[in-house]
mmCIF file of C-alpha atoms in Angstrom:
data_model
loop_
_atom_site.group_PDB
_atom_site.id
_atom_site.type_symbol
_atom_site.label_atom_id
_atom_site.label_comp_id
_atom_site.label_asym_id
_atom_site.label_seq_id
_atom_site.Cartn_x
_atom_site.Cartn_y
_atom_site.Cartn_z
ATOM 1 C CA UNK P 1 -5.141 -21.423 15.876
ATOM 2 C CA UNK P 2 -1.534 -21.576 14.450
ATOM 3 C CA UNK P 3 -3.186 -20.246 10.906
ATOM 4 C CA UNK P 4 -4.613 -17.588 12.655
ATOM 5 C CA UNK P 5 -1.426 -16.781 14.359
ATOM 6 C CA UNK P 6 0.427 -16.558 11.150
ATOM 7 C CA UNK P 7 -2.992 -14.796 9.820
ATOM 8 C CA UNK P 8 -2.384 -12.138 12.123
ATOM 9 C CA UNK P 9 1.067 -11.891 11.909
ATOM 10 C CA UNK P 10 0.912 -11.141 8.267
ATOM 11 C CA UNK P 11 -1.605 -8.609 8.024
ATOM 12 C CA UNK P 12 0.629 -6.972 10.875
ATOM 13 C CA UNK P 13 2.939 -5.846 8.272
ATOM 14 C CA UNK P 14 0.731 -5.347 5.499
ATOM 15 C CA UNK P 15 -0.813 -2.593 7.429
ATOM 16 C CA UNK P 16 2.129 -0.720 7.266
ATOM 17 C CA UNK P 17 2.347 -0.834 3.510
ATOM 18 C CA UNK P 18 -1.624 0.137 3.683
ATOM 19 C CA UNK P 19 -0.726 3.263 5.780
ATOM 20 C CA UNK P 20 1.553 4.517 3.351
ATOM 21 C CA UNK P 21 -1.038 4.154 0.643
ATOM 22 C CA UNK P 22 -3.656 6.012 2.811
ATOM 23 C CA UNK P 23 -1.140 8.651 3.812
ATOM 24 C CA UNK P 24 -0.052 9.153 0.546
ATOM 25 C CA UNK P 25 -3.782 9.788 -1.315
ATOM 26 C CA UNK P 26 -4.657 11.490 2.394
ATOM 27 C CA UNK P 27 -1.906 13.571 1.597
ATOM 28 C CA UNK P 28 -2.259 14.016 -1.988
ATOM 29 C CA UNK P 29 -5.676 14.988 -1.785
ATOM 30 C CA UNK P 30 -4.833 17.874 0.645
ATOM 31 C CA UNK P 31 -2.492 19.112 -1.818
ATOM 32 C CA UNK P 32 -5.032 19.626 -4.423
ATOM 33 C CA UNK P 33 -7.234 21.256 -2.134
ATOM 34 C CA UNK P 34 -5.137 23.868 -1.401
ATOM 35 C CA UNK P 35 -4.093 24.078 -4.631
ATOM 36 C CA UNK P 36 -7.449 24.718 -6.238
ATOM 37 C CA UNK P 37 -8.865 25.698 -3.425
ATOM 38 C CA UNK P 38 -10.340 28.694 -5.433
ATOM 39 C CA UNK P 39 -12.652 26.841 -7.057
ATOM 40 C CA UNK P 40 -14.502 25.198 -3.711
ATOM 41 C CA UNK P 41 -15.161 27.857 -0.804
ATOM 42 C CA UNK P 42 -16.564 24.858 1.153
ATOM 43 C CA UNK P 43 -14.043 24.298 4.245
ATOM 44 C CA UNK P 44 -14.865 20.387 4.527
ATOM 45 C CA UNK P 45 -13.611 20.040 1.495
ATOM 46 C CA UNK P 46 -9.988 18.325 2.614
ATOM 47 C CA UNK P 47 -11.848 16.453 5.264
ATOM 48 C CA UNK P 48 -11.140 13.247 3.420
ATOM 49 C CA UNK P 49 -7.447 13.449 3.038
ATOM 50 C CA UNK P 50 -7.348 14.297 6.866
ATOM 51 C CA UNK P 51 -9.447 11.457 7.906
ATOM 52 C CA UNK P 52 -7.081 9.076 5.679
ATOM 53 C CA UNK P 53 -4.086 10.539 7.410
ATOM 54 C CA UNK P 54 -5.983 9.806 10.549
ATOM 55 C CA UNK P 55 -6.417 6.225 9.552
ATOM 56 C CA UNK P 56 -3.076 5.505 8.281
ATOM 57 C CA UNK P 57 -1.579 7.157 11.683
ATOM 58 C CA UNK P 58 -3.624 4.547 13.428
ATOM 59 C CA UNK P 59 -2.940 1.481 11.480
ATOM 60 C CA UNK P 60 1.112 1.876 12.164
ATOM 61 C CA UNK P 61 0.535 1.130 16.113
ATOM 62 C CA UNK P 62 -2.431 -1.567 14.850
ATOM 63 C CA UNK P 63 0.279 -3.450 13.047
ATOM 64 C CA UNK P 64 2.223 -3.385 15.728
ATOM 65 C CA UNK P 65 -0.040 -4.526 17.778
ATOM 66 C CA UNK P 66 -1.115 -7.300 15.362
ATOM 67 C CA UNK P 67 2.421 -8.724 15.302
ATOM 68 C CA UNK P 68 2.798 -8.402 18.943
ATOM 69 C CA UNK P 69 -0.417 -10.704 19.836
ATOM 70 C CA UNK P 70 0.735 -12.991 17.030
ATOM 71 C CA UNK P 71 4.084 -14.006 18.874
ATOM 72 C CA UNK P 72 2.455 -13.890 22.057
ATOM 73 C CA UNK P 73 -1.145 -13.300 23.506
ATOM 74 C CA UNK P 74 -1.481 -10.800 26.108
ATOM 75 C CA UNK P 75 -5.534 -10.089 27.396
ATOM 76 C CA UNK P 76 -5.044 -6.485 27.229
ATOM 77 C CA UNK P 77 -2.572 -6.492 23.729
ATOM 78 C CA UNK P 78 -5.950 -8.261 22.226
ATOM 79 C CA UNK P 79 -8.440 -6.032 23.678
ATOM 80 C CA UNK P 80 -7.029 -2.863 22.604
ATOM 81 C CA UNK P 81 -6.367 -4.295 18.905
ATOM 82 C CA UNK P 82 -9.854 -5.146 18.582
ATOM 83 C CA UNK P 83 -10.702 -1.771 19.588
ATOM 84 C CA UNK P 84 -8.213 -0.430 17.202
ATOM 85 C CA UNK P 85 -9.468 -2.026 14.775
ATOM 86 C CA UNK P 86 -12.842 -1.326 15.269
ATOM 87 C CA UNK P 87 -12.176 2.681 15.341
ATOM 88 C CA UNK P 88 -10.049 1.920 11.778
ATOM 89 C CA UNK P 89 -13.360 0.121 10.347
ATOM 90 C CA UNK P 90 -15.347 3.257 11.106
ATOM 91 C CA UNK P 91 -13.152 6.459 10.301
ATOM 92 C CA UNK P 92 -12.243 3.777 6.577
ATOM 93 C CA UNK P 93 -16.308 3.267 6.256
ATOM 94 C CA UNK P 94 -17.080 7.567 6.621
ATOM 95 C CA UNK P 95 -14.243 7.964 4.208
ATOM 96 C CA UNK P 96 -15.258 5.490 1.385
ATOM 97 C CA UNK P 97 -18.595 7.201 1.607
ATOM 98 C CA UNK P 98 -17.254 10.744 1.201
ATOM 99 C CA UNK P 99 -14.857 9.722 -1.693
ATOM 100 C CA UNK P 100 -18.082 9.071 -3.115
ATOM 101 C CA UNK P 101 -20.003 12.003 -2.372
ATOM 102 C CA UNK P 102 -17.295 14.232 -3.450
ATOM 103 C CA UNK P 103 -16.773 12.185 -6.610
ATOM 104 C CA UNK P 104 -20.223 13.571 -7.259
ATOM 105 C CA UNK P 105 -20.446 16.219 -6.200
ATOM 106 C CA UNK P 106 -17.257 17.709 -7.314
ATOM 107 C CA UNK P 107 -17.916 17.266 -11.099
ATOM 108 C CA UNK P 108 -21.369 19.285 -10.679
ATOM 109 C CA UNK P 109 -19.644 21.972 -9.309
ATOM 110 C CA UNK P 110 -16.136 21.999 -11.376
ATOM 111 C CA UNK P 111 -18.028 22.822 -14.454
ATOM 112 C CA UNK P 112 -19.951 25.884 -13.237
ATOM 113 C CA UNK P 113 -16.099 27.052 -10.824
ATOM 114 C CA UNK P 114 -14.160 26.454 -14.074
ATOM 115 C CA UNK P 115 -16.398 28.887 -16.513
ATOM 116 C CA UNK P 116 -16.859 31.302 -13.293
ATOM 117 C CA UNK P 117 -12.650 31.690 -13.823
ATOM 118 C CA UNK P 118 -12.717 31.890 -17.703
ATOM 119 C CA UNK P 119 -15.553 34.482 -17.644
ATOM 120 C CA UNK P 120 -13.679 36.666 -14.977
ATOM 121 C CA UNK P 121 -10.654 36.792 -15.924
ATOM 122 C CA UNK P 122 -9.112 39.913 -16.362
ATOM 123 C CA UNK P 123 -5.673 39.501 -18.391
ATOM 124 C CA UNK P 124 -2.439 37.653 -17.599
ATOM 125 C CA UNK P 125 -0.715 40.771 -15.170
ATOM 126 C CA UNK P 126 -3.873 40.920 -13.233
ATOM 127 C CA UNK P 127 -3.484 40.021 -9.995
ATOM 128 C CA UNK P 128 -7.019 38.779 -8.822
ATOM 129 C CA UNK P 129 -7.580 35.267 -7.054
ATOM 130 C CA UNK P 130 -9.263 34.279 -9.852
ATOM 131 C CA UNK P 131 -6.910 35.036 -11.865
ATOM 132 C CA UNK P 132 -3.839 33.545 -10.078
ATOM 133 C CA UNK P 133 -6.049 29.991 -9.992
ATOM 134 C CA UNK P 134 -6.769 29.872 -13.708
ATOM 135 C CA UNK P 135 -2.906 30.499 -14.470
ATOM 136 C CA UNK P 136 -2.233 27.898 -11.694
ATOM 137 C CA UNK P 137 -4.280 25.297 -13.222
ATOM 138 C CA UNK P 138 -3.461 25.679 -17.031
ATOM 139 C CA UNK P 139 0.531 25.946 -15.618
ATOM 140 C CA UNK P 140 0.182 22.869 -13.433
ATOM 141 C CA UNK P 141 -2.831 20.101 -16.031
ATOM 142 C CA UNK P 142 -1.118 21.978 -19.577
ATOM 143 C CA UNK P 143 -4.402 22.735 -21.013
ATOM 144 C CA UNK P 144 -6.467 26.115 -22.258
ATOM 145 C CA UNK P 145 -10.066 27.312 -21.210
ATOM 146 C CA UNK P 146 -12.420 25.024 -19.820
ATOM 147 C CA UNK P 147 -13.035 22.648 -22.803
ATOM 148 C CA UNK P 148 -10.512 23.949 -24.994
ATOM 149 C CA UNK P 149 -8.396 27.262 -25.622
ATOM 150 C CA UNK P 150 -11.417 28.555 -27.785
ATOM 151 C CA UNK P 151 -13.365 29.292 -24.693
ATOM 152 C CA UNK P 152 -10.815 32.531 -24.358
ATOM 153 C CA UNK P 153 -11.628 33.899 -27.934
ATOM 154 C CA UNK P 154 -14.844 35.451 -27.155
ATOM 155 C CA UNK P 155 -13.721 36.163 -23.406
ATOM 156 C CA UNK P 156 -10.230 38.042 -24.204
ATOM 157 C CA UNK P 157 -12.651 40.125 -26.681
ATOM 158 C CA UNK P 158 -15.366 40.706 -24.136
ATOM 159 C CA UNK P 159 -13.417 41.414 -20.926
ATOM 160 C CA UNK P 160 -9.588 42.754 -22.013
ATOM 161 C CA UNK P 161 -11.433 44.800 -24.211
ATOM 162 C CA UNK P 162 -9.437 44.202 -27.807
ATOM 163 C CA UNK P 163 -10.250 44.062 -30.822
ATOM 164 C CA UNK P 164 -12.011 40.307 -31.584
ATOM 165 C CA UNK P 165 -9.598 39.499 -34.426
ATOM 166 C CA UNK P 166 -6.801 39.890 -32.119
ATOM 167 C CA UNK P 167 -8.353 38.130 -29.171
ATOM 168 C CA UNK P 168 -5.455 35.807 -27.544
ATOM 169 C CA UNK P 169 -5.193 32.924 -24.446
ATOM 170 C CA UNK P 170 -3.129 33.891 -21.437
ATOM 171 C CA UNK P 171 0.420 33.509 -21.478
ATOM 172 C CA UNK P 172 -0.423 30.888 -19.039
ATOM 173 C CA UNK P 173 -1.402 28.114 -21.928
ATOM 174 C CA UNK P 174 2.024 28.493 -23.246
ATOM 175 C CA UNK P 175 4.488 25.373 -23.718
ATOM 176 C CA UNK P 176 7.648 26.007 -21.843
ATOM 177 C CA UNK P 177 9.483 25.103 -24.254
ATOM 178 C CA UNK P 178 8.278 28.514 -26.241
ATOM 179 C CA UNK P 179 10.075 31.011 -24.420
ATOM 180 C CA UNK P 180 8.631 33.951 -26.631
ATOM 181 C CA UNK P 181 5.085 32.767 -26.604
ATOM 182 C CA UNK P 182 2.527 35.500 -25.534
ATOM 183 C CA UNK P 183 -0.670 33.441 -26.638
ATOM 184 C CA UNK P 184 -0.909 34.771 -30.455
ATOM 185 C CA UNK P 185 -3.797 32.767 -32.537
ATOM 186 C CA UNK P 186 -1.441 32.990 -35.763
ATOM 187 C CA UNK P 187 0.987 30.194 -33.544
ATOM 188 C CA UNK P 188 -1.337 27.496 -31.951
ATOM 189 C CA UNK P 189 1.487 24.971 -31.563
ATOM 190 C CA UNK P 190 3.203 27.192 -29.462
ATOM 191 C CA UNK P 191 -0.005 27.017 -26.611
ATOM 192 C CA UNK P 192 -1.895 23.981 -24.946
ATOM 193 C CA UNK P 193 -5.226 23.608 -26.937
ATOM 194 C CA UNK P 194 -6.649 20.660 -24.723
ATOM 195 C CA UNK P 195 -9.406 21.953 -22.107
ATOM 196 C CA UNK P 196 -8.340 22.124 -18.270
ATOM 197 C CA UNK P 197 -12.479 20.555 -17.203
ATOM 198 C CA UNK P 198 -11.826 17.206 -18.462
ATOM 199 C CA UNK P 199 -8.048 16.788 -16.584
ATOM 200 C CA UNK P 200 -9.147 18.263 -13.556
ATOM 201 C CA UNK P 201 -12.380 16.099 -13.168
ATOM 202 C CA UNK P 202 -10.219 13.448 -14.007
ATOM 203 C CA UNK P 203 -7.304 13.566 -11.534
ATOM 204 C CA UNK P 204 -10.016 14.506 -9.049
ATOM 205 C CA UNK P 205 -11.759 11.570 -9.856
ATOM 206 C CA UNK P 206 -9.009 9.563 -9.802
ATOM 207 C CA UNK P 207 -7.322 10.290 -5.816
ATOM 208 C CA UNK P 208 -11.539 9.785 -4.823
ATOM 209 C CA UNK P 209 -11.381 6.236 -6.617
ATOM 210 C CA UNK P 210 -7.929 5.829 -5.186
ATOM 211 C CA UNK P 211 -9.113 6.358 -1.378
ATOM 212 C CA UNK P 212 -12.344 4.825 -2.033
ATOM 213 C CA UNK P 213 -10.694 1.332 -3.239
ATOM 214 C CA UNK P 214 -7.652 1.755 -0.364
ATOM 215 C CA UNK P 215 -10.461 1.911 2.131
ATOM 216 C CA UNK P 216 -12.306 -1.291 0.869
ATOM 217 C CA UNK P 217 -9.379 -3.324 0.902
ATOM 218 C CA UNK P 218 -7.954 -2.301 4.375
ATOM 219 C CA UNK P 219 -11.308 -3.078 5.771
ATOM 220 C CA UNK P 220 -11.125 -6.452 4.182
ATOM 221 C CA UNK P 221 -7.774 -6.658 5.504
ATOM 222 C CA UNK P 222 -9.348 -5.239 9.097
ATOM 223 C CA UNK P 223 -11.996 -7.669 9.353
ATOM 224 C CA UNK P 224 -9.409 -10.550 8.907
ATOM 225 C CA UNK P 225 -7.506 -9.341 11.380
ATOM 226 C CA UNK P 226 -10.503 -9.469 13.785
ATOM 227 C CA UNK P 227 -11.458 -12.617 13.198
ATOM 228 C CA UNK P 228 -7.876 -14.274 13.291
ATOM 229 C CA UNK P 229 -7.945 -12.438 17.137
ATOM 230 C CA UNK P 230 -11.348 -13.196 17.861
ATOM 231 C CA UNK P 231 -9.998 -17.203 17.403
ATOM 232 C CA UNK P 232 -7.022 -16.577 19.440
ATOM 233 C CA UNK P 233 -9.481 -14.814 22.280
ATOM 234 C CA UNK P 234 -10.984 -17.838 22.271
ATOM 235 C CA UNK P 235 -8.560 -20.269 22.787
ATOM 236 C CA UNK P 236 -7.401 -17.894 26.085
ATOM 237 C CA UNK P 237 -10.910 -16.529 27.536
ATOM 238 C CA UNK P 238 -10.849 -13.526 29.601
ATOM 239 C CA UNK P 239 -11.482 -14.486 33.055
ATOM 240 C CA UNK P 240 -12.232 -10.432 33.841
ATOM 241 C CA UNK P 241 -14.227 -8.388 31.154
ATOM 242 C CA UNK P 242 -14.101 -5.664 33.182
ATOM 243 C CA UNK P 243 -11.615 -3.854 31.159
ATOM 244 C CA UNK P 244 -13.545 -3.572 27.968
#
């Protein structure tokens, strides 16, 4: 009883460090999607960083809770944490799952969004959506095209109608450090050259993996935390169930 007192105690305050991880890929992930939110029309597709927001909202009154019953066991205090942590175990299980299923998913669908961009571009003062996310994403990953910067020279020939031996990349794959650059062939250190499909499936890959992991080991941690108040319950039975 007195380890699962400490037990609980403990994981009280590692929950708040685990809702700042949540919160932060939650959050991180929502970024992205409305970042490149051109290249997914789906509108679940920030569902996951909202339901780790959710979770990490919920875990700062679980950990109080946790600390709370660990100093001193109150019926109702005990009830409502296991409840807490019950809803936690479910909204963390839905999310692992999806971090999956987008991790998937998502790099089906970035190769086909990525080349739809390249193809239809229409010159760097264009003001298109497309447009606007292709600059975005070379600008924000430093890369060219989709799996390099030669994926513009037949495009600039085909759709900004120029000459091919003067085909060029947007002024978006430029360095910033090259003030003057306006995507000339004849001056390839002065662009990105690396492909923007690779970093993009990667970093998207990576907050999924990050989520997916986050939700694993808080419902470790959750599951602990349950069974260090399921002992203390037990030592102090309910005489009235009536409130669960």
């Amino acid at each position: 009883r007195l380890f699962a007192r400490f037990l609980l105690n403990f994981l009280g305050f590692v929950f708040w460090g685990t809702a700042a991880a949540l919160a932060f890929g939650g959050v991180w992930w929502i970024i992205i999607c409305k970042d490149y939110g051109y290249l997914f029309q789906e509108f679940f597709l920030s569902l996951p960083g909202w339901l780790a927001v959710a979770a990490a909202i919920i875990l700062l009154p679980t950990g109080v809770l946790a600390i709370s019953v660990s100093a001193k066991c109150s019926r109702y205090k005990q009830g409502t944490l296991m409840y807490l942590l019950l809803v936690l175990l479910y909204l963390e299980m839905s999310l692992a799952v999806l971090a999956q299923i987008y991790s998937i998913w998502m790099a089906s669908e970035l190769k086909s969004s990525i080349g739809y961009l390249v193809y239809h571009y229409n010159g760097t003062r264009s003001q298109a959506p497309g447009n606007s996310t292709m600059d975005v994403i070379q600008r924000k990953l430093q890369c060219c095209g989709a799996q390099n910067y030669t994926d513009w020279l037949k495009e600039t020939a085909a759709s900004w109608h120029v000459p091919a031996e003067k085909a060029y990349v947007p002024e978006s794959c430029c360095k910033e450090e090259y003030s003057h650059c306006r995507g000339d062939l004849g001056h390839l250190e002065q662009f990105f050259q690396e492909g923007c499909l690779k970093k993009l499936e990667d970093q998207l890959h990576f907050v999924m993996v990050y989520m997916f992991w986050c939700c694993i080991v808080v419902s470790v941690l959750e599951l602990l935390a349950g069974v260090s108040n399921g002992i203390l319950m037990r030592h102090q039975p309910f005489h009235n169930l009536r409130f669960l």
